Amino acid sequence: MSDLPAPRSRFEVLEELRHLGFRFDQKRGQNFLFDQNLLRALIRDAGVEAGDRILEVGAGAGTLTRLLLEVGCHVTSVEIDPILCNFLRTHVSHPRLQLIESDVLESKNRIADAVLTALDSMTAAAAGGFSLVANLPYSIASPLVAMLVSERPDLRQMGVLVQREVADRWVASPGTREYGTATVLLSLLGAGRISRRVAAHAFV
């Protein structure tokens, strides 16, 4: 049985956020995924299990965060929106969750110091490094992943939701139009694959 607060329905979450004054910000690429089957599939595809250290970027309404905690992971979630952070503190608070209220990128070429410090602490506590598991906002997906792969040898794997064109670039074959710098950098981490396609209507 989960020691998390009782889960709330999609309607309850969106209604409470509306009352708190939350409005979706297109510039931040905010979108929520409530489908439990798809979220659990993302976790399975990522290959994480109890005890793993997870970096989640863009926690949103905490739907993925909650399931990662239920699996038994230690989760560091980064969320830039203060209203969402307050919601998460109320509804997804847990001893294995560290919530960082910040933009994950201090600049286009640097990960925020608070996030780097959290990653150092996570991997100091676990020799196996950390995994990135997230529903990534479009604008930061490629720069963030490029920096993590090139600067964090303790990144051991990733399981992320990204737009189709981003995924196509990341797993492109040499000589194709999509093949580029991001493809080469990710190949340093290992082999990548597109596990499944998620329809746009699944997101809020």
CSV table of N, CA, C and O in Angstrom, one decimal, residues 11 16-17 20 53 70 102 123 130 188:
chain,number,residue,atom,x,y,z
A,11,PHE,N,-9.9,15.5,-13.1
A,11,PHE,CA,-10.8,16.6,-12.9
A,11,PHE,C,-10.4,17.4,-11.6
A,11,PHE,O,-10.4,18.6,-11.6
A,16,GLU,N,-8.4,22.1,-9.0
A,16,GLU,CA,-7.7,22.8,-7.9
A,16,GLU,C,-6.6,23.7,-8.4
A,16,GLU,O,-6.4,24.8,-7.9
A,17,LEU,N,-5.9,23.3,-9.5
A,17,LEU,CA,-4.9,24.2,-10.1
A,17,LEU,C,-5.6,25.5,-10.6
A,17,LEU,O,-5.0,26.5,-10.5
A,20,LEU,N,-6.1,27.7,-7.9
A,20,LEU,CA,-4.9,28.3,-7.4
A,20,LEU,C,-4.3,29.4,-8.3
A,20,LEU,O,-3.3,30.0,-8.0
A,53,ARG,N,18.0,6.1,-8.3
A,53,ARG,CA,18.0,7.6,-8.2
A,53,ARG,C,17.5,8.2,-9.5
A,53,ARG,O,18.0,7.9,-10.5
A,70,GLU,N,6.0,5.4,-6.0
A,70,GLU,CA,5.3,4.1,-5.7
A,70,GLU,C,6.2,2.9,-6.1
A,70,GLU,O,6.1,1.9,-5.4
A,102,SER,N,12.9,25.6,-9.6
A,102,SER,CA,13.9,26.3,-10.4
A,102,SER,C,13.7,25.9,-11.8
A,102,SER,O,13.1,24.9,-12.2
A,123,THR,N,24.2,10.9,-6.4
A,123,THR,CA,25.1,9.8,-6.8
A,123,THR,C,26.1,9.5,-5.8
A,123,THR,O,26.7,8.4,-5.8
A,130,PHE,N,22.5,7.9,-11.7
A,130,PHE,CA,21.1,8.3,-11.7
A,130,PHE,C,20.5,8.2,-13.1
A,130,PHE,O,21.3,8.1,-14.1
A,188,LEU,N,27.0,8.3,-27.4
A,188,LEU,CA,28.1,8.1,-26.3
A,188,LEU,C,27.5,7.4,-25.1
A,188,LEU,O,28.2,6.7,-24.4
